[in-house]
mmCIF file of C-alpha atoms and ligand atoms in Angstrom:
data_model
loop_
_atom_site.group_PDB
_atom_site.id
_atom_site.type_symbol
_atom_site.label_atom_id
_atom_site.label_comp_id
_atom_site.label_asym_id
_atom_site.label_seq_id
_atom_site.Cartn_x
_atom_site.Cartn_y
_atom_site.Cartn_z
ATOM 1 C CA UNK Z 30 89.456 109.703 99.682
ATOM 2 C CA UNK Z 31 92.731 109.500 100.633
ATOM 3 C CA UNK Z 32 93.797 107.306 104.174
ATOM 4 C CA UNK Z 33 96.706 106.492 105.922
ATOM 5 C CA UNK Z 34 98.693 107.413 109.302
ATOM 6 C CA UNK Z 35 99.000 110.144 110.257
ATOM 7 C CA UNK Z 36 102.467 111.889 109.787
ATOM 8 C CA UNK Z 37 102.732 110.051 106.137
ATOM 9 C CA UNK Z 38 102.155 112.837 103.922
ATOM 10 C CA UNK Z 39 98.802 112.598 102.841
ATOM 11 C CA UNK Z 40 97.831 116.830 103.556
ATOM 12 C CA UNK Z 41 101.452 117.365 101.327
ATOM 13 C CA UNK Z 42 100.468 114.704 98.540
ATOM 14 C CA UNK Z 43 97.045 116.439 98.252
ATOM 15 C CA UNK Z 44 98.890 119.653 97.675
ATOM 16 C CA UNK Z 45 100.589 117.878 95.207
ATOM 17 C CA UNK Z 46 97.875 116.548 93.637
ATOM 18 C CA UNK Z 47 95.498 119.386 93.444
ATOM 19 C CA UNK Z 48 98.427 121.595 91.428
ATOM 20 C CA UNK Z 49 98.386 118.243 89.046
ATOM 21 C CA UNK Z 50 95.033 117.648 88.785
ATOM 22 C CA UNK Z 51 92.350 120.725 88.422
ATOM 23 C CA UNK Z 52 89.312 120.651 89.428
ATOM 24 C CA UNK Z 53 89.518 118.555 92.861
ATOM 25 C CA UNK Z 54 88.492 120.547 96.070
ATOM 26 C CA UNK Z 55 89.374 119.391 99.490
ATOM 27 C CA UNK Z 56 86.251 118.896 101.814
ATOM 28 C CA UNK Z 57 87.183 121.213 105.389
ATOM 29 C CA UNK Z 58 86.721 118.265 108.110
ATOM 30 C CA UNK Z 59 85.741 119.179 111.683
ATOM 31 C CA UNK Z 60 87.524 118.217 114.671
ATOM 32 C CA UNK Z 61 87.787 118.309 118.443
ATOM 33 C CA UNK Z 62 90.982 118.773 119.077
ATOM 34 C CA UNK Z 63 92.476 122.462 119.339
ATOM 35 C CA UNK Z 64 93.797 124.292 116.420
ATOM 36 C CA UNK Z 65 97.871 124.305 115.988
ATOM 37 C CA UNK Z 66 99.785 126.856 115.218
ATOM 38 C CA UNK Z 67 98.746 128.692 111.631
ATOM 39 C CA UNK Z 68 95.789 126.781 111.949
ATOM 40 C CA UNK Z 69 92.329 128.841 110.754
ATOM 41 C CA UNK Z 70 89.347 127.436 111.412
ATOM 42 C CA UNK Z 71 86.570 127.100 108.164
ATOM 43 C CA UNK Z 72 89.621 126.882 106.430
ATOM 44 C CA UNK Z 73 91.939 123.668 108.312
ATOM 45 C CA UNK Z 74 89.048 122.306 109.809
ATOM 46 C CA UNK Z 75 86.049 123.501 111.271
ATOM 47 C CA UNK Z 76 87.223 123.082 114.980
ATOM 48 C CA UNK Z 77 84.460 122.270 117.154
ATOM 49 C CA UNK Z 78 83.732 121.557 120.607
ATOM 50 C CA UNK Z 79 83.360 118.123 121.973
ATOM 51 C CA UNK Z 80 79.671 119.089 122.542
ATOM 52 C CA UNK Z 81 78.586 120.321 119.296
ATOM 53 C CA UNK Z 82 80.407 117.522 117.742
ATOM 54 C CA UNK Z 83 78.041 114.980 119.609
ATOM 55 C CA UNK Z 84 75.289 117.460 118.322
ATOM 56 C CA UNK Z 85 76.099 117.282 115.320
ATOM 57 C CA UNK Z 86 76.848 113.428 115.452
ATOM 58 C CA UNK Z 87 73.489 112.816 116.895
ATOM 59 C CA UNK Z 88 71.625 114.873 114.087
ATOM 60 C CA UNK Z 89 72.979 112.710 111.654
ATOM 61 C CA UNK Z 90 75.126 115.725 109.856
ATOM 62 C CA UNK Z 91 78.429 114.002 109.385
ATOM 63 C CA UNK Z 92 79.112 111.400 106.812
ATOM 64 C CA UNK Z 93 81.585 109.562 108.988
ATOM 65 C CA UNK Z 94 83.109 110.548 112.110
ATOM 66 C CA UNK Z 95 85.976 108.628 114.448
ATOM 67 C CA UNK Z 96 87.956 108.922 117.228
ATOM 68 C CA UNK Z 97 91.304 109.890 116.600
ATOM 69 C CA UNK Z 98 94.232 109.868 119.614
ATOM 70 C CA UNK Z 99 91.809 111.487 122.120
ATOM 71 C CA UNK Z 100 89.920 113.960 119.568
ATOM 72 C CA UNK Z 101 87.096 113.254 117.549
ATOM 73 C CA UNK Z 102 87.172 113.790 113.742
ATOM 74 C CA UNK Z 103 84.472 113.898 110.968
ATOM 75 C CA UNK Z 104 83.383 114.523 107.630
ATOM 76 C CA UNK Z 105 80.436 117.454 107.619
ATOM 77 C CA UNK Z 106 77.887 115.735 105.168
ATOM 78 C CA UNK Z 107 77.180 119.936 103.512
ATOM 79 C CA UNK Z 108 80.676 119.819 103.212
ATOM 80 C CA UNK Z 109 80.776 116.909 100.727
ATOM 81 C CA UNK Z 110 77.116 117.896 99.189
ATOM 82 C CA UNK Z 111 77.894 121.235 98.434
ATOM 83 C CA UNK Z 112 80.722 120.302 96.783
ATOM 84 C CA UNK Z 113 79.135 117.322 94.882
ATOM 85 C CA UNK Z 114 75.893 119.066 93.958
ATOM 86 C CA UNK Z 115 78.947 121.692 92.053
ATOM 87 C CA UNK Z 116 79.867 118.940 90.118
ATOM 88 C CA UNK Z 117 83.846 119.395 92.109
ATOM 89 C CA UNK Z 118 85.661 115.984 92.080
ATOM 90 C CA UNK Z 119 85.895 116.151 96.369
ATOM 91 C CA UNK Z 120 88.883 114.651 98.140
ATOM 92 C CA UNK Z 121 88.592 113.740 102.093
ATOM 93 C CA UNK Z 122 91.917 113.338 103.930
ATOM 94 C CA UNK Z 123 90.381 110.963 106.533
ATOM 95 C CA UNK Z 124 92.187 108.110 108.769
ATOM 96 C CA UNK Z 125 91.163 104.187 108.474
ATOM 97 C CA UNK Z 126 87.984 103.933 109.976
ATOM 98 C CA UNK Z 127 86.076 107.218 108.624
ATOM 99 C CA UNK Z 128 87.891 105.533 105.185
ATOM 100 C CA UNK Z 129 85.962 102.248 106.408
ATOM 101 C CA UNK Z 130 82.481 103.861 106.489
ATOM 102 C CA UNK Z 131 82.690 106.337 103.926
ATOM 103 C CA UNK Z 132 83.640 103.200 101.772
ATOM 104 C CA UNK Z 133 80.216 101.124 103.368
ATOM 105 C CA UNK Z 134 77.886 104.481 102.696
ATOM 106 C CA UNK Z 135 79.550 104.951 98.885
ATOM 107 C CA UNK Z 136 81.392 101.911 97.333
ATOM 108 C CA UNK Z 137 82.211 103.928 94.022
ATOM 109 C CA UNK Z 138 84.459 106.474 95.908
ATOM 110 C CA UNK Z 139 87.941 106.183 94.809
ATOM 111 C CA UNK Z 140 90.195 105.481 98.563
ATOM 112 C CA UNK Z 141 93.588 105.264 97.918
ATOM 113 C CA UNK Z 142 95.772 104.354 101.679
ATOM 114 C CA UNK Z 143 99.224 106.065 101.523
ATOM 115 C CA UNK Z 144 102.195 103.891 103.339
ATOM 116 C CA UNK Z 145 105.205 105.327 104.608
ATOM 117 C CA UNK Z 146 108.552 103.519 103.361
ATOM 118 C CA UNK Z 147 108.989 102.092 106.983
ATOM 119 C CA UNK Z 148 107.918 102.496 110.524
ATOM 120 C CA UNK Z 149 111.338 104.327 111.393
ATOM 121 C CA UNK Z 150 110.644 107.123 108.000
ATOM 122 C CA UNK Z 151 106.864 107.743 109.650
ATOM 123 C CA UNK Z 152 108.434 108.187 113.475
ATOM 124 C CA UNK Z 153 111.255 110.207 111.755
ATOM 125 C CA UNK Z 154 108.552 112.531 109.861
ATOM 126 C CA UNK Z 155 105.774 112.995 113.055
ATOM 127 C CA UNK Z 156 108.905 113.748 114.713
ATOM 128 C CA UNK Z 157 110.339 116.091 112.558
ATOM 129 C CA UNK Z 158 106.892 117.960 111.866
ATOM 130 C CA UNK Z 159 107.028 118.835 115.856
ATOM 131 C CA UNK Z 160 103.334 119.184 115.792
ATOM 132 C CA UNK Z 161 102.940 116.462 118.701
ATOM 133 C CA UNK Z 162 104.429 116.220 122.232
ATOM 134 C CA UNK Z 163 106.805 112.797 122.318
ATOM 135 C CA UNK Z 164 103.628 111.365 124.207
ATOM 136 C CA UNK Z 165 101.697 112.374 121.309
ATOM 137 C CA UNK Z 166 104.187 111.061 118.830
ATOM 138 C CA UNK Z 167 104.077 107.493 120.426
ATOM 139 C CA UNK Z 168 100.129 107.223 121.004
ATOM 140 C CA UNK Z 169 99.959 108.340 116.930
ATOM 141 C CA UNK Z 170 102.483 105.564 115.918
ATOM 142 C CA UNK Z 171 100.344 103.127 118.270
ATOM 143 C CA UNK Z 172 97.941 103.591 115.794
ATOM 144 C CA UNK Z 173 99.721 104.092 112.767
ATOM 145 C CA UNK Z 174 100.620 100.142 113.663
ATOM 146 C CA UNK Z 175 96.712 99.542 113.537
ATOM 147 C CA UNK Z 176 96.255 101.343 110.361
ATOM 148 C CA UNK Z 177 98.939 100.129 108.642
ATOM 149 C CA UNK Z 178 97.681 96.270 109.084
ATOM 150 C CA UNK Z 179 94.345 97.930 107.244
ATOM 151 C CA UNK Z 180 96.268 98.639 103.753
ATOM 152 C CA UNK Z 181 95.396 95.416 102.224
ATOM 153 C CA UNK Z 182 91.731 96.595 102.252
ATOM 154 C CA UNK Z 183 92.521 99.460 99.996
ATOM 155 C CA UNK Z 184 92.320 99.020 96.308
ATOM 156 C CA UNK Z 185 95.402 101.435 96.180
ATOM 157 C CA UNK Z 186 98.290 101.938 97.894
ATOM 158 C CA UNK Z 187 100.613 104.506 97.334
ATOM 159 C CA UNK Z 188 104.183 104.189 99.376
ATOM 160 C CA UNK Z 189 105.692 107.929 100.088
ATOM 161 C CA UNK Z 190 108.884 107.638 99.653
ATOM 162 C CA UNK Z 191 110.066 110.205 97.431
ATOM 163 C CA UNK Z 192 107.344 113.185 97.524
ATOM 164 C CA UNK Z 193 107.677 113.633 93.482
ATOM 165 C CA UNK Z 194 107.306 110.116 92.587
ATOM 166 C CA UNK Z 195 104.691 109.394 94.996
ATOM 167 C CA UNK Z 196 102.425 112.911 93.604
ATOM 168 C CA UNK Z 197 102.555 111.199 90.389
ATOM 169 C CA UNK Z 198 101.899 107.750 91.298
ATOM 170 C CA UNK Z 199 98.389 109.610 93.189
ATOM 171 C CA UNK Z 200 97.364 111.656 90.612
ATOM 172 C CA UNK Z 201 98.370 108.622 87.902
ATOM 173 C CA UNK Z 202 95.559 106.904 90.509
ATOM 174 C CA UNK Z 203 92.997 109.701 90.315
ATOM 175 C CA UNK Z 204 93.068 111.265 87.074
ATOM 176 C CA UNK Z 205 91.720 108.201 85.088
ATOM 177 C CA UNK Z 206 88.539 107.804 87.594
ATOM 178 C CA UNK Z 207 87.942 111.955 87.878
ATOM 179 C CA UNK Z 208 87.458 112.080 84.001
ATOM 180 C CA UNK Z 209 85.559 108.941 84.340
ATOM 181 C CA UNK Z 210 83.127 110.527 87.048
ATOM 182 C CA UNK Z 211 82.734 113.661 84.525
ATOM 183 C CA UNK Z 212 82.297 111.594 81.267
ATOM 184 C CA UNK Z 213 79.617 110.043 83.435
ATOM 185 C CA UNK Z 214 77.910 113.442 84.370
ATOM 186 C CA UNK Z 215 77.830 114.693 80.991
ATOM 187 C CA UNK Z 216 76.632 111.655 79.641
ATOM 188 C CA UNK Z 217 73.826 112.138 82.052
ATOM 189 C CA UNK Z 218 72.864 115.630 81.117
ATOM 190 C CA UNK Z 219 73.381 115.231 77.199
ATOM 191 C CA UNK Z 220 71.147 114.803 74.468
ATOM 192 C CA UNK Z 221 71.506 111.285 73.795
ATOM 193 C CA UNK Z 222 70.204 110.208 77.487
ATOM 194 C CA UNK Z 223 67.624 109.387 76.268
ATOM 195 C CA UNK Z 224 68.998 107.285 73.313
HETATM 196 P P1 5GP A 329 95.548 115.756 112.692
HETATM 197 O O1 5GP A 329 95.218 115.909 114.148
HETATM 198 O O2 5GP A 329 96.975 115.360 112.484
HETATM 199 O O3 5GP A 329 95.131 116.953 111.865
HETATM 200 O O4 5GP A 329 94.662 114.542 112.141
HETATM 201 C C1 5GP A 329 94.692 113.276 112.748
HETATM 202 C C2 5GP A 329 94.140 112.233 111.810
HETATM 203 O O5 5GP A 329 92.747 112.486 111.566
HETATM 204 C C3 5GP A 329 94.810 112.245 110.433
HETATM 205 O O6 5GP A 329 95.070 110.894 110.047
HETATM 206 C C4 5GP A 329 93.779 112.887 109.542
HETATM 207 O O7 5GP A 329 93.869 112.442 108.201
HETATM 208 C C5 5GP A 329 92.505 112.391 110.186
HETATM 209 N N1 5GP A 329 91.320 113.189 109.816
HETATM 210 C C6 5GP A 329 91.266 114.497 109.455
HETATM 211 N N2 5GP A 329 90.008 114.844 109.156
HETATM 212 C C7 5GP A 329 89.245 113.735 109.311
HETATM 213 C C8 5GP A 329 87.843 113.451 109.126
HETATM 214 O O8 5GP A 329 87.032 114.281 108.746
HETATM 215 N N3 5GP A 329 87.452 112.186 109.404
HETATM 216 C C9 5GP A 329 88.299 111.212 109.816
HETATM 217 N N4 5GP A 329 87.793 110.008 110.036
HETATM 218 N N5 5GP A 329 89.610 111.441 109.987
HETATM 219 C C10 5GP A 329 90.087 112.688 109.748
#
């Protein structure tokens, strides 16, 4: 899973990182909050209402789920499975505390928290992105403050600073434990398992 504030990069780094690495699918998260501009729903998120989500919540479907800046935000638990059960490496773009629980409910998944280079470079870019009101831009960097204090619970950190160095520095982070995972998965459905 990959974590971090929002406005540092992570949706771009996963780009990045899914042209570098094959084989990794992204896992479509559902949300509360309205869709933005270009946004397609099934395919950004699976945009739900604030009902359904607490439906949904209370059924036990999501893997994690958190409230995000006045939305709610979670991880479908078919979403992973489907993927998993294909034998697809799965990557979550998730903020701190869905990273928090998905961590609790499976220790061996690989969470990597992406910094910015400063507090001024993540204002600058959730600026700059002009996705968010100026009231939204303050109550995300509010939180980004929060978050950021969390890095030193992550294994790996990656800073985003330059977009190509940073790619690399992820998928330097990812490759080794995705052919790790499939080594594993062969070695389970090869001959010598029983050996
Ligand atoms: P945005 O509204 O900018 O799309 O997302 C706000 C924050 O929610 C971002 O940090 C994003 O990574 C996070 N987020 C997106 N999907 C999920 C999810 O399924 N679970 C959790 N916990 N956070 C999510």
């Amino acid at each position: 899973m990959i974590t971090g504030p929002s406005g540092v990069g992570k949706g771009t780094l996963i780009r990045g990182l899914r042209e570098r690495v094959p084989g990794l699918e992204l896992s479509v998260s559902a949300t509360t909050r309205r869709p933005r501009r270009g946004e397609r729903d099934g395919v950004d998120y699976h945009f739900l209402s604030p009902e359904r989500f607490d439906e949904l919540a209370r059924a036990g479907e999501f893997v994690e789920h958190a409230g995000y800046s006045g939305h709610r935000y979670g991880t479908l638990r078919r979403e992973l499975e489907r993927r998993l059960t294909r034998g697809a490496g799965v990557v979550l773009e998730i903020e701190v505390q869905g990273a928090r629980q998905v961590r609790r409910a499976m220790p061996e998944a690989l969470a990597v928290f992406i910094a910015p280079p400063s507090r001024e470079a993540l204002r600058a870019r959730l600026v700059r992105r002009g996705t968010d009101d100026p009231a939204e831009v303050d109550e995300r960097m509010r939180t980004a403050e929060r978050e950021l204090e969390a890095q030193g619970e992550f294994a790996h950190v990656v800073v985003n600073d330059r977009l190509d160095e940073a790619t690399e520095s992820l998928a330097a982070i990812v490759r080794p434990a995705l052919a790790a995972v499939c080594q594993h998965t062969a070695n389970l459905g090869g001959p010598d398992e029983t050996d």
